[in-house]
C-alpha positions as MATLAB code, in Angstrom:
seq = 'XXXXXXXXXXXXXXXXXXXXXXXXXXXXXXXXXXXXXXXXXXXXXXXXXXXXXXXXXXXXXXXXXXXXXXXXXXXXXXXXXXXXXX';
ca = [
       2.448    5.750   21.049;
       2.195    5.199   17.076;
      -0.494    3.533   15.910;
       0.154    0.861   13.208;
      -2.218    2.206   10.405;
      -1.368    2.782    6.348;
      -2.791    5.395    4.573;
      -5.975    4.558    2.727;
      -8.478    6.440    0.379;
     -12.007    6.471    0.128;
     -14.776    6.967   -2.889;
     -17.668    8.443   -1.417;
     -20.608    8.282   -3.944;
     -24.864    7.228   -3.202;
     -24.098    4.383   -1.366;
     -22.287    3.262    2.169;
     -18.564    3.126    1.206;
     -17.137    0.001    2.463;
     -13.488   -0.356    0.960;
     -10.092    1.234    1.823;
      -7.947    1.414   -1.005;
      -4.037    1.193   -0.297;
      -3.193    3.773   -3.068;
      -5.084    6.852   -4.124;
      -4.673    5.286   -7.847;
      -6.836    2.483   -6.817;
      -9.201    4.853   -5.169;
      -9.585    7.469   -8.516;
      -9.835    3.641  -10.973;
     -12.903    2.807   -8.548;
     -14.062    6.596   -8.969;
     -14.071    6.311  -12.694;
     -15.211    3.025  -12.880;
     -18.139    3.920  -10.470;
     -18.793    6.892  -12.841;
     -19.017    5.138  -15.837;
     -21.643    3.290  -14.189;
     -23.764    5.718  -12.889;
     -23.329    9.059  -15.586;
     -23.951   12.446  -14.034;
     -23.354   11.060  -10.046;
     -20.260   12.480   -8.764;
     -17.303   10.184   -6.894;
     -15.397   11.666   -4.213;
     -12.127   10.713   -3.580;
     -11.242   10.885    0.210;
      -7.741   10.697    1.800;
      -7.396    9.368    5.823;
      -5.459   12.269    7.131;
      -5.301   11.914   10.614;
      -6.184    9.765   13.240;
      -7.363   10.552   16.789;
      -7.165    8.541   19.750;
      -7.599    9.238   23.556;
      -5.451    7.399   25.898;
      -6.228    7.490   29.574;
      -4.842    4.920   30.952;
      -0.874    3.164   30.283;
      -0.187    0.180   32.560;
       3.368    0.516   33.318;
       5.464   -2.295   35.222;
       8.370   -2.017   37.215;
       9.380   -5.979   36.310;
       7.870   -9.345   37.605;
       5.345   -9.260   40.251;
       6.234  -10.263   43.711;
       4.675  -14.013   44.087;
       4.087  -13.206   47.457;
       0.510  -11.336   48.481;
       1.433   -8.461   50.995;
      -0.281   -8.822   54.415;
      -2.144   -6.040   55.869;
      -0.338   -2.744   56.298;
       0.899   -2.392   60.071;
      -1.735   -0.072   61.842;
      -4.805   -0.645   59.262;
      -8.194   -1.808   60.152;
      -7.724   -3.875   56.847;
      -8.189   -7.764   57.514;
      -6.822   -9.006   54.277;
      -5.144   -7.699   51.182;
      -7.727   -6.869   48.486;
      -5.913   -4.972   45.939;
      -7.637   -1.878   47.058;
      -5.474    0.850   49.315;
      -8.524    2.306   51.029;
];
């Protein structure tokens, strides 16, 4: 399952950093230009690189659902269906 992200980059400096750049270019123009502003505080350019994401559950379906509810399984103290099998 891909995930639909773009690479991005990051300047990490004194503050919270709130903006993904689309191109590291943009990212090392804000560096400098952050620099210039603030002489002898460093500017970190950072690089997404990966991307983690735990899954537990995929739905799948085996086409349209039946539009009729199944009655109780023959034998079962169940009165009614309920959607639970227990």
């Amino acid at each position: 399952m891909a995930l639909d992200l773009e690479p991005y980059w990051l300047v990490h400096g004194t503050g919270p950093t709130n903006y993904a750049h689309p191109t590291k270019a943009s990212a090392i123009r804000e560096a400098e230009r952050l620099a210039r502003e603030n002489p002898g505080q460093a500017f970190v350019v950072l690089e997404a690189v990966e991307a983690i994401r735990l899954v537990e559950f995929e739905r799948l379906t085996f086409g349209e659902p039946s539009e009729v509810s199944p009655g109780p399984v023959p034998g079962s103290r169940a009165r009614r269906f309920d959607d639970i099998p227990f």
